[in-house]
Amino acid sequence: MSLLIRNARVLLAFESPPGCALRGRAMGDWPVLMGADVLVEGGTISKVGRGLKPFRGAAEIDAAGRVLMPGFTDCHTHACWAGDRLDEWDQKRAGTPYLDILARGGGIMSTVRAVRAAAPALLAAMLRARLERMLALGSTTIEVKSGYGLSKAAEMKMLNAIAQGAVGFAGTVVLTALLGHAIDADAPDGEAFVRETIDSTLPAVSAKFPGIAVDAYCEQGAWGLDDCRVLFEIAMQRGHPIRVHADQFNSLGMIAINTEWSARGHAMRSIDHLEATPPADLGALAATPTIGVLLPCTGFHTDGRYADGRALVDAGGAAALATNNNPGTSPCPSMPMAIALAVRFNKLSVNEAIAAATINGAAALGLHDRGAIAPGMRADLLLLEHRDERMLAYEFGDNPVREAIVGGRLVRLSRANASF
Ligand code: NIG
């Protein structure tokens, strides 16, 4: 199928695929074409320019000057879960910190118990409802982590349920094996659980999901620095890219490890959270190819702390932006909301937040075929209601997406709520 979108304000309009994340000043300084046309053929952008000739048999959309941009890549979510954490949210609002709830065997562990008890088909169906809602809000590529299983059987159940939930979904779902999300409070021995994860769960995941990114939560009361190091070293030997939740509440030293590995050509793909990262470490992160993933919906919901995205970008780093959709720290499916918060609290410019939510989010997943509008790129596109992209960040709480095109096809957007 061919599609011609006419008379649009085209963002991130490159002459050829950039092929990498945008860093530093380039994050805010990318090309915009006004009154331009975009021709899509067979799932790929084939031409971008003014006054493109009508293409025989092509469907046409008149953008009437509206913004046409790449679809969002939500590169950090925990969107596969069961149960809810409403009672814990009451505790949190009464003053109990997140890590205290985790230390008492709740938090992540509450969701682990609910996921272990849930039938795989229900997990897949609940995930699918959330994916549809996220797509309606403009996320055409969505990463989904495991991590609420912890045991080998339950992690495999989660990864299979995520794969199942993605079948027939119009957008792209990228799986991540979050094997080190917590120390299993229900296991008899925490140290034995860590060993079991590395010696038994990781090989099972490698066998069924080769090349999947491996992730861990490096934090007091979750996985310690040394355990993360061992898990990641063995995962890298097995060919897995590494992502890590680091410096959410406490900075334990993960950025120094990444600097060391980067010097040997083994930089992590992304370091996510960074709310507690010291300024010098943001500079060190910027000096590596690793992408820093900002999660401002987490600060909004959890405790009002935000990563200093400005310092990361000013130091020449590459920042990505994600919702962190999960029942504990960020029950938010909306990338437009993440953009609105990133501009206010991570101190990104509107252009930087747009790059973080598109091309850099895709790069954090190892995808370089999307996130910009150039001949040869995958045709995952959003036509916004707005004619000025600053509205994307200025307005919040509404959905700016008028049309979504995924793999070259106009998709019908679900307006239904994703609750069960
Ligand atoms: O990225 N902090 C670790 N993991 C998630 C929260 C998961 C949960 O609380 O269920 C996060 O914020």
Coordinates of C-alpha atoms and ligand atoms in Angstrom, one line a residue:
M1 CA 0.0 0.0 0.0
S2 CA 1.2 3.5 -0.8
L3 CA 0.3 6.6 1.2
L4 CA 1.0 10.3 0.4
I5 CA 0.8 12.7 3.3
R6 CA 0.6 16.3 2.0
N7 CA 1.4 19.7 3.3
A8 CA 2.8 18.8 6.7
R9 CA 5.2 20.3 9.1
V10 CA 7.7 17.5 9.1
L11 CA 9.9 17.0 12.2
L12 CA 13.3 15.2 12.2
A13 CA 13.3 15.4 8.4
F14 CA 16.8 14.1 7.4
E15 CA 18.1 13.6 3.9
S16 CA 19.2 10.1 4.8
P17 CA 18.8 7.8 7.9
P18 CA 21.0 9.2 10.7
G19 CA 21.9 5.7 11.8
C20 CA 22.7 6.6 15.4
A21 CA 21.3 8.5 18.4
L22 CA 21.5 12.3 18.5
R23 CA 23.9 13.6 21.1
G24 CA 24.5 16.9 22.8
R25 CA 23.6 19.9 20.7
A26 CA 22.3 17.8 17.8
M27 CA 19.4 16.6 20.1
G28 CA 17.9 20.1 19.8
D29 CA 19.1 21.1 16.4
W30 CA 17.4 18.9 13.8
P31 CA 15.8 19.7 10.5
V32 CA 12.1 20.7 10.1
L33 CA 10.4 21.0 6.7
M34 CA 7.3 23.1 6.4
G35 CA 4.6 22.5 3.8
A36 CA 6.2 19.2 2.9
D37 CA 4.9 15.9 1.5
V38 CA 6.0 12.4 2.6
L39 CA 5.5 9.4 0.4
V40 CA 5.3 6.0 2.0
E41 CA 5.6 2.8 0.0
G42 CA 5.4 -0.7 1.4
G43 CA 6.0 0.2 5.0
T44 CA 9.0 2.5 4.3
I45 CA 9.3 6.2 3.7
S46 CA 10.4 6.6 0.1
K47 CA 10.3 10.4 -0.6
V48 CA 10.2 13.5 1.5
G49 CA 9.9 16.9 -0.2
R50 CA 7.7 19.7 -1.5
G51 CA 5.2 19.2 -4.3
L52 CA 5.6 15.5 -4.7
K53 CA 3.6 14.2 -7.7
P54 CA 0.3 12.4 -6.8
F55 CA 1.2 8.8 -6.9
R56 CA -1.2 6.5 -8.8
G57 CA -3.2 4.3 -6.4
A58 CA -1.7 6.0 -3.3
A59 CA -4.1 7.0 -0.5
E60 CA -3.7 10.7 0.4
I61 CA -3.9 12.5 3.7
D62 CA -4.0 16.3 3.7
A63 CA -2.2 17.3 6.8
A64 CA -3.2 21.0 6.4
G65 CA 0.0 22.2 8.0
R66 CA -0.2 19.9 11.0
V67 CA 2.9 18.4 12.6
L68 CA 4.0 15.0 11.1
M69 CA 6.6 13.3 13.3
P70 CA 8.1 9.9 13.9
G71 CA 6.1 7.6 16.2
F72 CA 7.3 7.5 19.8
T73 CA 9.5 4.7 21.0
D74 CA 8.7 4.0 24.7
C75 CA 12.0 2.3 25.5
H76 CA 11.4 1.5 29.2
T77 CA 8.2 -0.1 30.4
H78 CA 7.1 -2.8 32.9
A79 CA 3.7 -2.9 31.1
C80 CA 3.1 -6.6 31.8
W81 CA 1.8 -7.0 35.3
A82 CA -1.1 -8.3 37.3
G83 CA -2.9 -6.9 40.4
D84 CA -2.6 -3.4 41.6
R85 CA -0.7 -1.4 44.2
L86 CA -3.4 0.9 45.4
D87 CA -3.1 0.0 49.1
E88 CA 0.7 0.7 48.9
W89 CA 0.0 4.0 47.2
D90 CA -2.0 4.9 50.2
Q91 CA 1.0 4.0 52.4
K92 CA 3.3 6.0 50.2
R93 CA 1.1 9.1 50.4
A94 CA 1.0 8.7 54.1
G95 CA 4.8 9.0 54.0
T96 CA 6.3 5.5 53.7
P97 CA 9.2 5.6 51.2
Y98 CA 9.3 3.3 48.2
L99 CA 12.4 1.4 49.3
D100 CA 10.9 0.8 52.8
I101 CA 7.8 -0.8 51.2
L102 CA 10.2 -3.0 49.2
A103 CA 12.2 -3.9 52.3
R104 CA 9.0 -5.0 54.0
G105 CA 8.4 -7.5 51.2
G106 CA 5.9 -5.4 49.3
G107 CA 6.4 -3.1 46.3
I108 CA 7.9 -5.1 43.4
M109 CA 7.4 -8.3 45.5
S110 CA 3.6 -7.6 45.6
T111 CA 3.5 -7.5 41.9
V112 CA 5.7 -10.6 41.7
R113 CA 3.2 -12.6 43.7
A114 CA 0.3 -11.3 41.6
V115 CA 2.2 -12.2 38.3
R116 CA 3.1 -15.7 39.6
A117 CA -0.5 -16.4 40.4
A118 CA -1.9 -15.0 37.1
A119 CA -2.6 -17.3 34.1
P120 CA -0.3 -16.6 31.1
A121 CA -3.3 -15.8 28.9
L122 CA -4.6 -13.2 31.3
L123 CA -1.1 -11.6 31.6
A124 CA -1.0 -11.4 27.8
A125 CA -4.5 -10.0 27.5
M126 CA -3.9 -7.3 30.1
L127 CA -0.6 -6.3 28.5
R128 CA -2.3 -6.1 25.1
A129 CA -5.0 -3.8 26.4
R130 CA -2.2 -1.5 27.7
L131 CA -0.2 -1.7 24.4
E132 CA -3.3 -0.6 22.5
R133 CA -3.8 2.4 24.8
M134 CA -0.1 3.3 24.5
L135 CA -0.3 3.1 20.7
A136 CA -3.4 5.4 20.8
L137 CA -1.1 7.9 22.6
G138 CA 1.5 7.7 19.9
S139 CA 3.9 4.9 21.0
T140 CA 4.5 2.8 17.9
T141 CA 7.4 0.9 19.4
I142 CA 7.2 -0.3 23.0
E143 CA 9.7 -2.1 25.1
V144 CA 8.3 -4.4 27.8
K145 CA 10.4 -5.9 30.6
S146 CA 9.9 -9.1 32.5
G147 CA 11.1 -8.8 36.1
Y148 CA 7.9 -9.6 38.0
G149 CA 8.6 -13.4 37.9
L150 CA 12.2 -13.6 39.4
S151 CA 12.2 -17.4 39.4
K152 CA 13.2 -19.2 36.2
A153 CA 9.7 -20.6 35.6
A154 CA 8.0 -17.3 36.3
E155 CA 10.5 -15.2 34.2
M156 CA 10.0 -17.5 31.3
K157 CA 6.2 -17.3 31.8
M158 CA 6.4 -13.5 31.7
L159 CA 8.6 -13.4 28.6
N160 CA 6.3 -15.8 26.8
A161 CA 3.2 -13.8 27.9
I162 CA 4.8 -10.6 26.5
A163 CA 5.6 -12.3 23.2
Q164 CA 2.0 -13.6 23.1
G165 CA 0.5 -10.2 24.0
A166 CA 2.4 -8.7 21.0
V167 CA 1.0 -11.2 18.4
G168 CA -1.2 -9.2 16.0
F169 CA -0.4 -5.9 17.7
A170 CA 0.1 -3.2 15.0
G171 CA 3.2 -1.6 16.7
T172 CA 6.5 -3.2 17.5
V173 CA 7.1 -4.8 20.9
V174 CA 10.7 -5.3 22.1
L175 CA 11.2 -7.7 25.0
T176 CA 13.8 -7.1 27.8
A177 CA 14.8 -9.8 30.3
L178 CA 14.8 -7.9 33.6
L179 CA 16.4 -10.8 35.5
G180 CA 17.8 -8.8 38.4
H181 CA 14.7 -6.7 39.4
A182 CA 14.7 -7.7 43.1
I183 CA 16.0 -10.2 45.5
D184 CA 13.2 -12.7 45.8
A185 CA 11.8 -12.2 49.3
D186 CA 10.0 -15.5 49.1
A187 CA 13.2 -17.5 48.4
P188 CA 14.9 -19.2 51.4
D189 CA 18.3 -17.6 50.7
G190 CA 18.9 -14.3 48.8
E191 CA 22.5 -15.3 47.8
A192 CA 21.4 -18.6 46.4
F193 CA 18.6 -16.8 44.5
V194 CA 21.2 -14.5 42.8
R195 CA 23.4 -17.6 41.9
E196 CA 20.3 -19.4 40.6
T197 CA 19.4 -16.4 38.4
I198 CA 22.9 -16.3 36.9
D199 CA 23.4 -20.0 36.6
S200 CA 20.0 -21.2 35.6
T201 CA 17.5 -18.5 34.7
L202 CA 20.0 -16.6 32.4
P203 CA 20.9 -19.7 30.3
A204 CA 17.2 -20.6 29.9
V205 CA 16.4 -17.1 28.7
S206 CA 19.5 -17.1 26.4
A207 CA 18.3 -20.3 24.8
K208 CA 14.7 -19.2 24.1
F209 CA 15.4 -15.4 23.5
P210 CA 18.9 -15.1 22.1
G211 CA 20.2 -11.5 21.9
I212 CA 17.5 -10.1 24.2
A213 CA 18.7 -7.2 26.4
V214 CA 19.4 -8.2 30.0
D215 CA 18.5 -5.7 32.7
A216 CA 18.8 -5.3 36.5
Y217 CA 17.8 -2.9 39.3
C218 CA 21.0 -1.8 40.9
E219 CA 19.8 -0.3 44.2
Q220 CA 20.0 -0.7 47.9
G221 CA 17.5 -3.5 48.8
A222 CA 17.5 -4.7 45.2
W223 CA 20.5 -6.0 43.3
G224 CA 23.9 -4.9 44.6
L225 CA 26.7 -3.6 42.4
D226 CA 28.8 -6.8 42.5
D227 CA 25.9 -9.1 41.7
C228 CA 24.9 -6.8 38.8
R229 CA 28.5 -6.9 37.5
V230 CA 28.6 -10.7 37.6
L231 CA 25.2 -11.1 35.9
F232 CA 26.1 -8.6 33.2
E233 CA 29.5 -10.0 32.5
I234 CA 28.1 -13.5 31.9
A235 CA 25.1 -12.1 30.0
M236 CA 27.5 -10.2 27.7
Q237 CA 29.5 -13.3 27.1
R238 CA 26.3 -14.9 25.9
G239 CA 25.7 -12.0 23.5
H240 CA 23.1 -10.0 25.4
P241 CA 23.2 -6.2 25.3
I242 CA 23.0 -4.7 28.8
R243 CA 20.6 -2.2 30.2
V244 CA 20.4 -1.2 33.9
H245 CA 18.2 0.7 36.3
A246 CA 20.8 2.7 38.2
D247 CA 20.9 5.7 40.6
Q248 CA 17.2 5.9 41.2
F249 CA 17.5 6.6 44.9
N250 CA 21.2 5.8 45.6
S251 CA 24.2 6.0 43.4
L252 CA 26.1 2.7 43.8
G253 CA 28.8 3.1 41.2
M254 CA 27.2 1.6 38.0
I255 CA 28.4 4.5 35.8
A256 CA 32.0 3.9 36.8
I257 CA 31.6 0.2 35.7
N258 CA 30.1 1.4 32.4
T259 CA 33.0 3.7 31.8
E260 CA 35.4 0.8 32.4
W261 CA 33.5 -1.5 30.1
S262 CA 33.1 1.2 27.5
A263 CA 36.9 1.7 27.3
R264 CA 37.0 -2.0 26.4
G265 CA 34.3 -1.6 23.7
H266 CA 31.5 -3.1 25.8
A267 CA 29.4 0.0 26.7
M268 CA 26.0 -0.8 28.1
R269 CA 23.2 0.1 25.8
S270 CA 21.4 2.3 28.3
I271 CA 21.5 3.4 31.9
D272 CA 18.0 4.3 33.1
H273 CA 16.7 6.5 36.0
L274 CA 19.7 8.7 37.0
E275 CA 17.6 10.7 39.5
A276 CA 20.5 10.4 42.1
T277 CA 23.4 10.6 39.7
P278 CA 26.1 13.0 40.9
P279 CA 26.9 15.7 38.2
A280 CA 30.4 14.3 37.5
D281 CA 28.9 10.9 36.8
L282 CA 26.5 12.5 34.2
G283 CA 29.6 13.8 32.5
A284 CA 31.2 10.4 32.6
L285 CA 28.1 8.8 31.1
A286 CA 28.0 11.4 28.4
A287 CA 31.6 10.4 27.4
T288 CA 30.4 6.9 26.6
P289 CA 28.1 5.7 23.8
T290 CA 25.5 4.6 26.4
I291 CA 22.1 6.3 26.3
G292 CA 20.8 7.8 29.5
V293 CA 17.1 7.1 29.8
L294 CA 15.0 9.7 31.6
L295 CA 11.8 8.7 33.4
P296 CA 10.1 11.8 34.6
C297 CA 6.6 10.2 35.1
T298 CA 8.4 8.3 38.0
G299 CA 9.4 11.5 39.7
F300 CA 5.9 12.9 39.2
H301 CA 4.2 9.8 40.8
T302 CA 6.9 8.8 43.3
D303 CA 8.7 11.6 45.1
G304 CA 9.3 14.7 42.9
R305 CA 12.9 13.9 42.1
Y306 CA 14.0 14.1 38.4
A307 CA 17.3 13.3 36.6
D308 CA 19.3 16.3 35.4
G309 CA 18.8 15.7 31.7
R310 CA 20.1 19.2 30.9
A311 CA 23.5 18.4 32.4
L312 CA 23.7 15.1 30.5
V313 CA 22.9 16.8 27.1
D314 CA 25.1 19.8 27.8
A315 CA 28.0 17.4 28.4
G316 CA 27.4 15.9 24.9
G317 CA 25.4 12.9 26.0
A318 CA 22.4 11.1 24.4
A319 CA 19.2 11.1 26.4
A320 CA 16.1 9.1 25.7
L321 CA 12.7 9.4 27.4
A322 CA 10.2 6.8 28.4
T323 CA 7.1 6.4 30.5
N324 CA 8.4 3.6 32.8
N325 CA 4.8 2.4 32.8
N326 CA 4.4 0.1 35.9
P327 CA 2.1 -0.3 38.8
G328 CA 4.6 0.9 41.5
T329 CA 6.4 4.1 40.4
S330 CA 4.7 5.2 37.2
P331 CA 1.2 4.1 36.3
C332 CA 1.4 6.2 33.1
P333 CA 1.0 5.0 29.5
S334 CA 1.5 8.4 27.9
M335 CA 4.6 9.6 26.0
P336 CA 3.1 13.0 25.5
M337 CA 2.9 13.3 29.3
A338 CA 6.5 12.2 29.6
I339 CA 7.5 14.9 27.1
A340 CA 5.5 17.5 29.1
L341 CA 7.3 16.5 32.3
A342 CA 10.8 16.2 30.7
V343 CA 10.6 19.8 29.5
R344 CA 9.5 21.1 32.9
F345 CA 11.6 18.9 35.3
N346 CA 14.5 17.2 33.3
K347 CA 15.1 20.6 31.8
L348 CA 15.2 19.5 28.2
S349 CA 14.1 21.8 25.4
V350 CA 11.0 20.8 23.4
N351 CA 13.2 19.7 20.5
E352 CA 15.4 17.7 22.8
A353 CA 12.5 15.9 24.4
I354 CA 11.1 15.1 21.0
A355 CA 14.4 13.5 19.9
A356 CA 14.6 11.7 23.3
A357 CA 11.1 10.2 22.7
T358 CA 11.8 9.1 19.1
I359 CA 15.2 8.5 17.6
N360 CA 17.0 8.1 20.9
G361 CA 14.4 5.9 22.4
A362 CA 14.8 3.6 19.4
A363 CA 18.6 3.7 19.7
A364 CA 18.3 2.6 23.3
L365 CA 16.6 -0.6 21.9
G366 CA 19.3 -1.0 19.3
L367 CA 16.9 0.1 16.5
H368 CA 18.2 2.5 13.9
D369 CA 15.5 2.1 11.3
R370 CA 13.0 4.4 12.9
G371 CA 12.7 7.7 14.8
A372 CA 13.4 10.0 11.9
I373 CA 11.7 10.9 8.7
A374 CA 14.0 10.1 5.8
P375 CA 13.9 7.9 2.7
G376 CA 14.6 4.4 3.7
M377 CA 13.3 4.7 7.3
R378 CA 10.4 2.6 8.6
A379 CA 7.1 4.5 8.2
D380 CA 6.0 4.8 11.8
L381 CA 4.5 8.3 11.8
L382 CA 2.2 10.4 13.9
L383 CA 0.1 13.2 12.5
L384 CA -0.6 15.5 15.5
E385 CA -3.6 17.7 16.0
H386 CA -1.2 20.6 16.4
R387 CA 0.6 22.8 13.9
D388 CA 3.4 23.8 16.3
E389 CA 5.3 21.0 18.1
R390 CA 5.8 23.1 21.2
M391 CA 2.1 22.3 21.9
L392 CA 3.2 18.7 22.5
A393 CA 5.0 19.8 25.6
Y394 CA 2.9 22.8 26.6
E395 CA -0.3 21.0 26.8
F396 CA -0.7 18.0 29.1
G397 CA -3.4 15.5 30.0
D398 CA -4.8 15.3 26.5
N399 CA -4.0 13.1 23.5
P400 CA -2.3 15.1 20.6
V401 CA -2.4 12.2 18.2
R402 CA -4.8 12.7 15.2
E403 CA -3.6 9.7 13.1
A404 CA -0.9 7.0 13.6
I405 CA 0.8 5.2 10.7
V406 CA 2.6 2.0 11.7
G407 CA 4.7 0.2 9.2
G408 CA 3.1 2.3 6.4
R409 CA -0.5 1.5 7.5
L410 CA -3.0 3.9 9.0
V411 CA -4.1 2.3 12.2
R412 CA -7.4 2.5 14.0
L413 CA -6.7 3.9 17.4
S414 CA -8.3 2.5 20.5
R415 CA -10.0 5.1 22.7
A416 CA -10.8 2.4 25.3
N417 CA -9.3 2.4 28.8
A418 CA -6.9 -0.4 29.5
S419 CA -8.2 -1.5 32.8
F420 CA -9.5 -5.0 33.5
Ligands
NIG1 O1 11.8 1.4 37.0 N1 12.6 0.7 40.3 C1 12.6 -0.4 39.7 N2 11.7 -0.8 38.8 C2 10.5 0.0 38.4 C3 9.5 0.0 39.4 C4 8.8 -1.3 39.5 C5 7.8 -1.5 40.6 O2 7.8 -0.7 41.5 O3 6.9 -2.3 40.4 C6 11.0 1.4 38.0 O4 10.7 2.4 38.6

